[in-house]
Coordinates of C-alpha atoms in Angstrom, one line a residue:
Chain A
M20 CA 6.8 -50.1 66.3
E21 CA 8.0 -48.3 69.3
W22 CA 7.1 -45.6 67.1
R23 CA 3.3 -46.3 66.7
K24 CA 2.9 -46.0 70.5
E25 CA 3.6 -43.0 71.6
R26 CA 2.3 -41.4 68.3
E27 CA -1.5 -42.8 69.4
C28 CA 0.0 -41.5 73.1
I29 CA 0.4 -37.8 71.9
F30 CA -2.5 -37.3 69.6
G31 CA -5.2 -38.9 71.9
E32 CA -6.0 -41.3 68.6
Q33 CA -6.7 -44.3 69.0
L34 CA -5.5 -45.1 65.3
S35 CA -5.6 -49.2 63.9
P36 CA -2.2 -49.6 61.4
L37 CA -4.4 -50.5 59.0
D38 CA -6.2 -46.5 59.6
Q39 CA -2.2 -44.6 59.8
T40 CA -1.8 -46.9 56.9
L41 CA -5.1 -45.3 54.6
R42 CA -4.2 -41.8 56.0
S43 CA -0.9 -42.5 54.8
L44 CA -1.4 -43.0 51.5
R45 CA -4.8 -40.3 51.6
T46 CA -1.4 -37.5 52.8
S47 CA 1.7 -39.0 51.7
G48 CA -0.4 -41.1 48.8
P49 CA 0.5 -39.1 46.0
A50 CA 3.4 -37.4 46.7
I51 CA 5.3 -40.8 46.5
V52 CA 3.2 -42.1 43.6
W53 CA 4.5 -38.6 41.6
T54 CA 8.1 -39.3 42.0
T55 CA 8.4 -42.7 41.6
L56 CA 6.3 -42.5 37.9
F57 CA 8.8 -38.7 37.2
L58 CA 11.9 -40.4 39.4
F59 CA 12.3 -44.1 40.1
V60 CA 10.8 -45.2 36.5
P61 CA 13.3 -42.9 34.3
L62 CA 16.1 -44.3 36.8
L63 CA 15.0 -47.8 35.7
G64 CA 14.4 -47.1 32.7
I65 CA 18.0 -46.1 32.5
V66 CA 19.1 -49.0 34.5
F67 CA 17.6 -50.8 31.8
I68 CA 18.8 -48.7 28.3
S69 CA 22.0 -48.6 29.3
F70 CA 22.2 -52.5 28.2
M71 CA 20.3 -51.9 24.3
S72 CA 22.7 -50.3 21.8
R73 CA 21.8 -47.6 19.6
G74 CA 21.2 -47.8 15.7
S75 CA 22.0 -45.5 12.8
Y76 CA 19.1 -43.2 13.9
G77 CA 20.3 -42.8 17.1
E78 CA 16.7 -45.5 17.9
L79 CA 16.9 -47.8 20.9
Q80 CA 17.1 -51.3 19.7
L81 CA 17.7 -54.8 21.4
P82 CA 19.7 -57.1 21.9
L83 CA 20.8 -56.4 25.7
T84 CA 24.4 -57.0 26.2
F85 CA 27.7 -55.6 27.8
D86 CA 29.3 -53.6 25.5
N87 CA 28.8 -50.1 26.3
Y88 CA 30.2 -51.8 30.1
S89 CA 33.0 -52.2 27.7
R90 CA 33.8 -49.8 25.8
F91 CA 33.1 -47.5 28.5
F92 CA 35.7 -49.3 30.4
G93 CA 38.2 -49.3 27.2
F94 CA 37.7 -51.9 25.8
G95 CA 36.0 -50.6 22.4
S96 CA 35.5 -51.7 19.3
F97 CA 38.4 -50.1 18.4
G98 CA 41.0 -51.5 20.6
F99 CA 41.4 -50.0 23.8
D100 CA 41.1 -47.0 24.7
P101 CA 41.4 -45.7 28.3
L102 CA 39.2 -42.3 27.3
Y103 CA 36.4 -43.1 29.7
P104 CA 38.5 -44.4 32.6
Y105 CA 40.5 -41.7 32.6
I106 CA 37.5 -39.6 32.2
L107 CA 35.3 -41.7 35.0
L108 CA 39.1 -41.2 37.1
R109 CA 38.9 -37.7 37.0
S110 CA 35.4 -37.7 38.1
V111 CA 36.1 -38.3 40.8
L112 CA 39.7 -37.2 42.4
L113 CA 37.9 -33.9 41.1
A114 CA 34.9 -34.5 44.2
V115 CA 37.3 -36.4 45.4
G116 CA 39.7 -33.2 45.8
S117 CA 37.2 -30.0 45.9
T118 CA 35.5 -31.5 48.9
L119 CA 38.5 -31.7 50.7
L120 CA 39.6 -28.1 49.4
C121 CA 35.8 -27.5 50.8
M122 CA 36.6 -28.4 53.8
I123 CA 40.0 -26.7 54.2
C124 CA 38.3 -23.4 53.8
A125 CA 34.6 -24.1 55.2
L126 CA 36.5 -24.6 59.3
P127 CA 38.6 -21.2 59.2
L128 CA 34.5 -19.8 58.0
A129 CA 32.7 -21.9 61.0
F130 CA 35.1 -20.8 63.7
F131 CA 34.3 -18.4 62.8
I132 CA 30.7 -17.3 62.5
A133 CA 30.4 -19.1 65.5
G134 CA 32.6 -16.6 67.5
L135 CA 30.8 -14.0 66.3
S136 CA 28.6 -11.9 69.0
P137 CA 25.2 -13.5 67.9
R138 CA 24.2 -9.6 66.6
Y139 CA 27.2 -10.3 64.1
K140 CA 26.0 -14.2 63.1
N141 CA 23.3 -13.9 62.1
L142 CA 24.6 -11.1 59.3
A143 CA 27.1 -13.4 58.9
L144 CA 25.3 -15.9 58.1
T145 CA 22.9 -14.6 55.7
L146 CA 26.0 -13.9 53.8
V147 CA 27.0 -17.5 53.4
M148 CA 23.5 -18.5 52.0
I149 CA 23.1 -15.8 49.7
P150 CA 25.4 -17.2 47.5
F151 CA 24.0 -20.4 48.5
W152 CA 20.8 -20.1 47.3
T153 CA 22.2 -17.5 44.2
N154 CA 21.6 -18.8 39.9
L155 CA 25.0 -21.6 40.3
L156 CA 25.4 -20.3 36.0
I157 CA 26.9 -17.0 37.1
R158 CA 28.5 -17.4 39.7
T159 CA 30.9 -19.5 37.1
Y160 CA 30.1 -17.1 33.8
A161 CA 32.0 -14.8 36.1
W162 CA 34.5 -16.7 36.8
Q163 CA 35.5 -16.3 33.3
M164 CA 35.2 -13.1 33.2
L165 CA 38.0 -12.8 35.6
L166 CA 40.5 -16.0 34.3
S167 CA 39.9 -15.0 30.9
A168 CA 43.1 -13.4 29.7
E169 CA 42.4 -9.4 30.0
G170 CA 40.3 -10.3 33.2
L171 CA 41.2 -9.3 36.9
V172 CA 43.3 -12.9 38.0
S173 CA 45.0 -13.0 34.4
K174 CA 46.2 -10.0 34.7
I175 CA 47.5 -9.8 38.9
A176 CA 48.6 -14.0 37.7
Q177 CA 50.3 -12.1 34.9
F178 CA 51.7 -9.3 36.8
V179 CA 53.3 -11.8 39.7
G180 CA 54.7 -14.3 36.7
L181 CA 52.9 -17.4 37.3
V182 CA 52.0 -17.1 34.0
G183 CA 53.1 -15.2 30.7
E184 CA 52.2 -12.2 28.7
G185 CA 48.8 -12.8 27.2
M186 CA 47.6 -16.0 28.9
P187 CA 44.3 -17.0 30.0
L188 CA 43.6 -18.8 32.8
Y189 CA 41.0 -20.2 31.9
P190 CA 39.5 -23.5 30.4
S191 CA 42.0 -25.3 32.8
L192 CA 41.8 -28.2 35.3
G193 CA 42.7 -25.5 38.1
A194 CA 40.4 -22.9 36.6
V195 CA 37.2 -26.0 37.5
Y196 CA 38.9 -26.6 40.6
L197 CA 38.8 -22.7 41.9
G198 CA 35.1 -22.9 40.2
T199 CA 34.1 -26.3 42.3
L200 CA 35.5 -24.7 45.5
C201 CA 33.8 -21.0 44.8
D202 CA 29.9 -22.8 44.2
Y203 CA 30.0 -25.6 46.9
L204 CA 31.9 -23.8 49.8
P205 CA 28.5 -22.3 51.0
Y206 CA 27.0 -26.4 51.0
L207 CA 29.6 -27.5 53.6
V208 CA 30.3 -24.2 55.9
L209 CA 25.9 -24.0 56.7
P210 CA 26.2 -27.9 58.8
L211 CA 29.4 -28.0 60.1
Y212 CA 28.2 -24.3 61.9
A213 CA 25.3 -26.2 62.8
S214 CA 27.6 -28.2 64.9
V215 CA 30.8 -25.5 65.3
E216 CA 28.4 -24.0 66.9
K217 CA 27.0 -26.7 69.4
I218 CA 30.4 -27.6 70.8
D219 CA 31.4 -27.9 74.3
W220 CA 33.7 -26.2 75.1
T221 CA 35.0 -27.3 78.8
I222 CA 35.6 -30.6 76.9
V223 CA 38.3 -28.7 75.5
E224 CA 39.6 -26.4 78.2
A225 CA 39.7 -29.5 80.3
A226 CA 42.6 -31.5 77.5
M227 CA 44.7 -27.9 77.1
D228 CA 43.8 -28.6 81.3
L229 CA 45.6 -31.8 81.0
G230 CA 47.9 -31.3 78.4
A231 CA 47.2 -32.1 74.8
G232 CA 47.9 -29.1 73.3
R233 CA 46.5 -26.8 70.6
I234 CA 46.6 -30.0 67.7
Q235 CA 46.2 -32.7 70.6
S236 CA 43.4 -31.3 72.2
F237 CA 41.5 -30.0 68.1
R238 CA 42.1 -33.9 67.7
H239 CA 40.6 -35.0 70.4
A240 CA 38.0 -32.7 71.7
V241 CA 36.3 -30.6 69.0
L242 CA 36.9 -33.1 66.2
P243 CA 34.3 -35.9 67.9
Q244 CA 32.0 -33.3 68.4
I245 CA 32.2 -31.6 64.7
I246 CA 31.7 -34.6 63.1
P247 CA 28.5 -34.9 62.7
G248 CA 28.6 -31.4 61.2
L249 CA 31.6 -32.5 58.7
A250 CA 30.2 -35.0 57.9
A251 CA 26.6 -33.8 56.6
G252 CA 28.8 -31.3 54.4
I253 CA 30.9 -33.9 53.3
V254 CA 28.1 -35.5 51.5
L255 CA 26.3 -33.0 49.9
V256 CA 30.0 -31.5 48.4
F257 CA 31.0 -34.4 47.0
V258 CA 27.6 -36.1 45.5
P259 CA 26.6 -32.3 43.7
A260 CA 30.5 -32.2 42.6
T261 CA 30.6 -36.4 41.0
G262 CA 27.8 -35.2 38.5
Q263 CA 28.7 -31.9 38.4
F264 CA 28.4 -30.4 34.9
I265 CA 27.8 -26.1 34.6
V266 CA 31.6 -25.8 36.2
P267 CA 33.9 -28.4 33.9
D268 CA 31.5 -27.3 31.0
L269 CA 32.1 -23.8 31.4
L270 CA 35.4 -23.3 32.9
G271 CA 37.0 -26.6 31.9
G272 CA 38.5 -27.4 27.9
A273 CA 38.3 -31.0 26.4
K274 CA 41.2 -31.9 28.3
T275 CA 38.9 -31.3 31.8
S276 CA 36.1 -33.6 30.2
M277 CA 34.2 -34.8 33.3
L278 CA 31.9 -37.2 33.7
G279 CA 28.6 -35.0 33.9
N280 CA 30.0 -33.7 30.5
S281 CA 30.1 -37.1 28.9
I282 CA 26.3 -37.7 30.2
A283 CA 25.2 -34.6 28.4
Q284 CA 27.7 -35.5 25.3
Q285 CA 25.9 -38.3 24.8
F286 CA 21.9 -37.7 25.3
G287 CA 22.6 -34.2 23.6
P288 CA 24.9 -34.9 20.5
S289 CA 26.0 -38.0 20.2
R290 CA 22.2 -38.8 20.8
D291 CA 23.4 -42.0 21.6
W292 CA 21.4 -42.9 24.7
P293 CA 22.0 -46.9 25.5
F294 CA 26.0 -45.5 26.2
G295 CA 24.6 -41.7 27.9
S296 CA 23.2 -44.7 30.1
A297 CA 25.9 -46.8 29.8
I298 CA 28.0 -44.0 31.9
A299 CA 25.7 -42.7 34.0
M300 CA 25.2 -46.4 35.8
S301 CA 28.8 -46.8 35.9
G302 CA 28.7 -43.6 37.7
I303 CA 26.3 -43.6 40.2
L304 CA 28.1 -47.0 41.1
A305 CA 31.5 -45.1 41.7
L306 CA 30.1 -42.5 43.9
M307 CA 27.8 -45.7 45.3
F308 CA 30.6 -47.3 46.0
A309 CA 32.4 -44.2 47.8
L310 CA 29.6 -43.6 49.7
I311 CA 29.8 -46.6 51.8
I312 CA 33.4 -46.7 51.7
Y313 CA 33.2 -43.4 53.3
N314 CA 30.3 -44.4 55.7
R315 CA 33.1 -46.9 56.9
I316 CA 34.8 -44.7 58.0
L317 CA 32.7 -42.8 59.5
A318 CA 31.1 -45.7 61.7
K319 CA 34.9 -47.1 62.8
R320 CA 35.5 -43.6 63.7
G321 CA 33.1 -43.7 66.7
G322 CA 30.3 -41.9 65.2
E323 CA 26.9 -43.4 64.0
G324 CA 27.8 -43.4 60.2
L325 CA 25.1 -41.1 58.0
L326 CA 22.9 -43.8 55.5
Chain B
M15 CA 32.8 -18.8 74.4
K16 CA 36.2 -18.3 72.2
R17 CA 37.0 -15.2 70.3
N18 CA 38.2 -15.5 66.8
G19 CA 41.5 -14.5 66.2
P20 CA 42.9 -11.9 64.4
I21 CA 44.6 -14.1 62.0
L22 CA 40.7 -16.1 61.8
S23 CA 38.6 -13.3 61.3
L24 CA 40.9 -12.3 58.1
T25 CA 41.0 -15.8 57.1
S26 CA 36.8 -15.6 57.4
I27 CA 36.7 -11.9 55.2
L28 CA 39.3 -12.6 52.4
L29 CA 37.2 -16.5 52.6
Y30 CA 33.7 -13.6 52.4
C31 CA 35.2 -11.9 49.5
F32 CA 36.1 -14.7 47.5
M33 CA 32.9 -16.6 48.0
Y34 CA 31.8 -12.5 46.4
T35 CA 34.0 -12.0 43.9
P36 CA 32.2 -13.2 40.9
I37 CA 28.4 -11.8 41.8
V38 CA 30.3 -7.9 42.5
V39 CA 32.0 -8.9 39.1
V40 CA 28.8 -10.0 37.5
A41 CA 27.3 -6.4 38.5
I42 CA 30.0 -4.2 38.2
F43 CA 29.9 -5.2 34.8
S44 CA 26.7 -5.5 34.3
F45 CA 27.6 -0.6 34.6
N46 CA 29.8 -1.7 31.9
A47 CA 30.4 1.1 29.2
S48 CA 32.1 -1.9 26.5
K49 CA 30.2 -3.8 24.5
Y50 CA 33.1 -6.8 24.0
G51 CA 36.0 -7.8 26.4
V52 CA 36.1 -6.7 29.9
A53 CA 37.7 -4.0 29.9
W54 CA 36.2 -0.5 32.3
K55 CA 34.9 1.6 29.8
G56 CA 32.6 4.3 32.0
F57 CA 29.8 3.8 34.3
T58 CA 26.7 3.4 32.4
T59 CA 23.0 2.0 33.4
K60 CA 22.2 1.7 29.1
W61 CA 22.4 -2.5 29.5
Y62 CA 18.9 -2.4 31.6
G63 CA 16.9 0.0 28.8
V64 CA 18.8 -2.5 26.8
L65 CA 17.6 -5.8 28.6
F66 CA 14.0 -5.2 28.9
N67 CA 13.7 -4.1 25.2
N68 CA 14.8 -7.9 24.3
E69 CA 12.8 -9.4 23.4
Q70 CA 13.7 -13.0 24.0
A71 CA 15.0 -11.8 27.5
L72 CA 11.9 -11.4 27.4
R73 CA 9.5 -13.9 27.0
A74 CA 12.3 -16.2 28.5
A75 CA 11.4 -14.4 32.5
E76 CA 7.4 -15.3 31.1
N77 CA 8.4 -18.6 30.9
T78 CA 10.7 -19.0 34.7
L79 CA 7.6 -16.6 36.5
I80 CA 5.2 -19.2 35.2
L81 CA 7.6 -22.0 35.2
A82 CA 8.2 -22.0 38.5
S83 CA 4.8 -20.4 40.2
A84 CA 3.0 -23.9 38.7
S85 CA 6.0 -26.4 40.1
A86 CA 6.1 -24.3 43.6
A87 CA 2.8 -24.6 43.8
I88 CA 2.0 -28.7 42.7
A89 CA 5.1 -29.0 44.7
T90 CA 4.5 -27.0 47.6
L91 CA 0.9 -28.4 48.6
L92 CA 2.6 -32.6 47.1
G93 CA 5.4 -32.0 49.8
T94 CA 2.8 -30.3 52.5
L95 CA 0.7 -33.4 51.7
L96 CA 4.5 -35.6 52.5
G97 CA 6.1 -33.8 55.0
Y98 CA 2.8 -34.5 57.3
G99 CA 2.2 -37.3 56.4
L100 CA 5.4 -38.9 56.8
S101 CA 6.0 -36.7 60.9
R102 CA 1.9 -38.6 61.3
Y103 CA 1.7 -42.1 60.7
W104 CA 2.6 -45.0 60.5
F105 CA 2.9 -47.8 57.0
P106 CA 4.1 -50.7 56.8
R107 CA 8.4 -50.1 55.5
K108 CA 7.9 -46.7 56.1
K109 CA 11.2 -46.1 56.9
F110 CA 12.7 -47.2 53.8
V111 CA 9.9 -45.5 51.5
A112 CA 10.8 -42.7 53.8
T113 CA 14.6 -43.0 53.1
L114 CA 14.0 -42.7 48.8
M115 CA 11.8 -39.9 48.7
Y116 CA 14.6 -38.1 49.9
V117 CA 16.7 -39.8 46.7
P118 CA 15.7 -36.1 44.5
V119 CA 17.1 -33.4 46.7
V120 CA 21.2 -35.8 46.7
I121 CA 21.0 -36.9 43.2
P122 CA 23.1 -35.8 40.9
D123 CA 21.2 -32.9 38.9
I124 CA 22.7 -33.9 35.0
L125 CA 21.7 -37.7 35.7
M126 CA 17.7 -36.5 36.8
A127 CA 17.2 -34.6 33.8
V128 CA 18.3 -37.4 31.5
A129 CA 16.6 -40.4 32.9
L130 CA 13.2 -37.7 32.7
L131 CA 14.5 -37.0 28.8
M132 CA 14.5 -39.8 28.1
F133 CA 11.1 -41.1 30.6
Y134 CA 9.4 -38.5 27.7
G135 CA 11.6 -39.2 24.9
L136 CA 10.5 -42.8 25.4
M137 CA 6.2 -42.7 26.2
R138 CA 6.1 -40.0 23.2
D139 CA 6.8 -42.5 20.9
A140 CA 4.9 -45.2 22.6
L141 CA 0.8 -42.7 24.2
G142 CA 1.9 -39.2 21.9
I143 CA 1.9 -37.4 25.4
F144 CA 4.9 -35.5 27.4
E145 CA 5.8 -33.1 24.3
L146 CA 8.8 -31.7 24.9
G147 CA 7.7 -27.8 26.2
L148 CA 6.7 -26.0 29.2
S149 CA 4.1 -29.0 30.4
T150 CA 7.5 -31.4 31.3
M151 CA 9.1 -28.8 32.9
I152 CA 6.7 -27.4 35.7
F153 CA 7.0 -31.7 36.2
A154 CA 10.2 -32.0 36.6
H155 CA 10.9 -29.2 39.0
I156 CA 8.1 -30.9 40.8
T157 CA 9.8 -34.1 40.8
F158 CA 13.3 -32.7 42.3
Q159 CA 10.8 -29.8 45.1
I160 CA 8.3 -32.0 46.7
A161 CA 11.8 -33.1 49.0
F162 CA 12.7 -30.1 49.7
V163 CA 9.4 -28.8 50.7
A164 CA 8.6 -32.3 52.8
V165 CA 11.8 -31.8 54.8
V166 CA 11.3 -28.4 55.8
V167 CA 7.8 -28.4 56.6
K168 CA 8.4 -32.0 58.5
A169 CA 11.2 -29.7 60.8
R170 CA 8.0 -27.5 61.7
M171 CA 6.0 -30.5 62.7
V172 CA 8.9 -32.1 64.6
G173 CA 9.5 -28.8 66.4
M174 CA 5.4 -28.3 67.1
D175 CA 4.3 -29.2 70.8
P176 CA 2.1 -31.4 71.0
A177 CA -0.2 -30.7 73.5
L178 CA -2.2 -27.8 71.7
E179 CA -3.4 -30.6 69.7
E180 CA -4.3 -33.0 72.3
A181 CA -5.9 -30.1 74.0
A182 CA -7.8 -28.9 72.4
R183 CA -9.2 -32.5 71.3
D184 CA -10.3 -32.6 74.6
L185 CA -12.1 -29.1 74.4
G186 CA -13.9 -31.2 72.0
A187 CA -12.9 -30.1 69.0
N188 CA -13.3 -32.1 65.7
R189 CA -10.4 -33.9 64.0
W190 CA -11.1 -31.7 61.1
N191 CA -11.2 -28.3 63.9
V192 CA -8.0 -29.7 65.2
F193 CA -6.2 -29.4 61.6
W194 CA -7.7 -26.4 60.5
R195 CA -7.4 -23.7 63.6
I196 CA -4.5 -25.7 65.4
T197 CA -2.3 -27.6 62.8
F198 CA -3.1 -25.8 59.7
P199 CA -1.5 -22.0 61.4
L200 CA 1.2 -24.4 63.1
M201 CA 2.8 -24.8 59.2
F202 CA 1.5 -22.1 57.7
P203 CA 5.0 -20.9 58.4
G204 CA 7.8 -24.2 57.0
I205 CA 5.1 -24.3 54.7
M206 CA 5.4 -21.1 52.7
S207 CA 8.9 -21.6 53.2
G208 CA 8.5 -23.8 52.1
A209 CA 7.4 -22.9 49.2
L210 CA 9.6 -20.2 48.9
L211 CA 12.5 -23.1 48.8
A212 CA 10.5 -24.6 45.7
F213 CA 10.4 -21.3 44.1
T214 CA 14.4 -20.3 43.9
L215 CA 15.1 -24.0 43.6
S216 CA 13.2 -23.8 40.1
L217 CA 14.3 -20.0 39.1
D218 CA 18.0 -21.4 40.2
D219 CA 17.5 -24.2 38.1
F220 CA 19.7 -24.8 34.9
V221 CA 20.8 -28.7 33.9
V222 CA 17.0 -30.3 34.6
S223 CA 15.7 -27.7 32.2
F224 CA 17.7 -27.9 29.7
F225 CA 17.6 -31.2 28.9
T226 CA 13.1 -31.6 29.8
S227 CA 12.7 -27.7 27.3
G228 CA 11.9 -27.9 23.5
P229 CA 11.6 -25.6 21.0
G230 CA 10.4 -21.8 22.5
S231 CA 10.5 -23.1 26.3
T232 CA 13.2 -21.7 27.1
T233 CA 14.2 -20.0 30.5
L234 CA 16.3 -17.3 32.0
P235 CA 19.2 -19.5 32.5
I236 CA 18.5 -21.5 29.1
L237 CA 19.2 -18.5 27.9
I238 CA 22.4 -17.4 29.9
Y239 CA 23.9 -20.7 29.1
S240 CA 23.3 -20.0 25.6
S241 CA 24.8 -16.4 25.9
V242 CA 28.1 -18.0 27.9
K243 CA 28.8 -19.7 24.6
R244 CA 28.4 -17.3 22.6
G245 CA 29.8 -14.7 23.9
I246 CA 28.8 -12.6 27.2
T247 CA 26.9 -9.1 25.6
P248 CA 26.6 -6.9 29.1
D249 CA 23.0 -7.5 29.1
I250 CA 23.2 -10.9 30.2
N251 CA 25.1 -9.5 33.1
A252 CA 22.2 -6.8 34.0
L253 CA 19.8 -10.1 33.4
S254 CA 22.2 -11.5 36.3
T255 CA 22.5 -8.5 38.8
L256 CA 18.7 -8.9 38.5
M257 CA 18.6 -12.6 38.7
V258 CA 21.2 -12.6 42.2
C259 CA 18.6 -9.5 43.7
A260 CA 16.0 -11.9 43.3
S261 CA 17.6 -14.4 44.9
V262 CA 18.3 -12.3 48.2
L263 CA 14.9 -10.5 48.5
L264 CA 13.9 -14.1 48.4
V265 CA 16.6 -15.9 50.6
A266 CA 15.4 -12.5 52.7
G267 CA 12.5 -13.5 52.4
V268 CA 12.7 -17.3 53.7
T269 CA 15.7 -16.3 57.1
A270 CA 12.1 -14.5 58.1
L271 CA 9.8 -17.5 57.6
Q272 CA 12.3 -19.5 59.4
P273 CA 12.0 -19.2 63.5
R274 CA 14.5 -18.4 65.3
K275 CA 16.2 -21.3 67.3
N276 CA 16.9 -23.7 64.1
Y277 CA 19.3 -21.9 64.1
H278 CA 21.1 -21.2 68.0
E279 CA 19.3 -24.3 69.4
K280 CA 18.8 -27.2 67.4

């Protein structure tokens, strides 16, 4: 309610709550209706259909059952099979692992950009923005060329003796991690840089003067100041990495299939929408669960929490 | 301000190289004379010629441009109104609704793609509307673009000096005049960068397009994907190189429109 009073003063217009609501309808209304129709209704549809079943021609059938979910958790019609639980676990591990990798790489980059003189700073930032806006598909298939048996990276790996003669580096889980890191690194660098740029270095100097070592002063004087950027960046990487489809599809094989690939498989070639919906729902629930835990940890660390 | 040490600089330069490796590799191979494989067989520009005679690629380019322009235009209108409304007016449950409006920014794209595929399929069976094609793709793209436009426009509105509008009102301008003479010109750079952002997002989108496209509405990313699946040809490298160049130009456009202080003060 405080907000309303403030606005009334600022724009010199006396608007009653009713007037404001009417004006909201005329401005925000169409976008809200659009997003509801094309996003929230379809998403609710996914929830509903995940409890239906697939007919023999791929059509949707009643009654409502939990069969799709029990199949997802391994209790299918042929006894226990941990295929999908493994896929879920693998996706979550990939998301966590690639987020950590991105964090390790983004930290030096963000500090490097913040430490440049203003002349080079904008250039360095734009150089991070360009891959960010370049088609992810293109960046991913380029790695296919580099990691194929004849590719440059594979040749180097063969020369060093990491892999056997004439062996490709893809499809493999390592290739999926590499592709994910390359694709999502800018997502973490940009918000992290915004925080690093604002660091009050006098606090760090004070910590050093008081006898803190490099690690201690990073932990107690630098880290608390960059938590907001780091927290935003982690979500920006973690969420799309959980649901990613292109990178595992192009750089991984059947053994590195992730949630995104399974969903695509069910909605595409297999045409089992109810099961695909159940996978998607389980994915969302896992994602929400991870974000809630993450938010808890952040709040405990004294941060404000993101959600 | 701290100076960069040699280890930090070296690490960062290596990371830049890592980020640019794929982009540079595609560009180099678009000039490779070899038709198959990744071995270097000498410099040529003939693949660009092949590309411009590739009927399929030209039609995909046309579809991509129609899709990006149409969706960006509608999304800019809806997103600007949303950003304006959210930063100006109160309504019941506003905080909750505003949070929901940003779901398209964070939702994994595969989820949105399959939800829309299913929605279109059921609507077609029930009502005979939403036959998969360019129009369904436009609707889908608008859905994720709106939120991005609204974020950009709202950020611009927050940075605006309210005294300017107040002064105009005090000097006797009516609401219409205040909006078109003061508010809109101040919002305009935000609207433009929102529009460019929406356009770029549409150009780059593969996952949502892939699931909501019909026969004959292939876009460039879909074409690239199917070529990658069949085995990449050099003219696809040429196409990718041109798309990267287009993205670079669009980024330059967005950066030029952004007020400087967004980077340094806020």
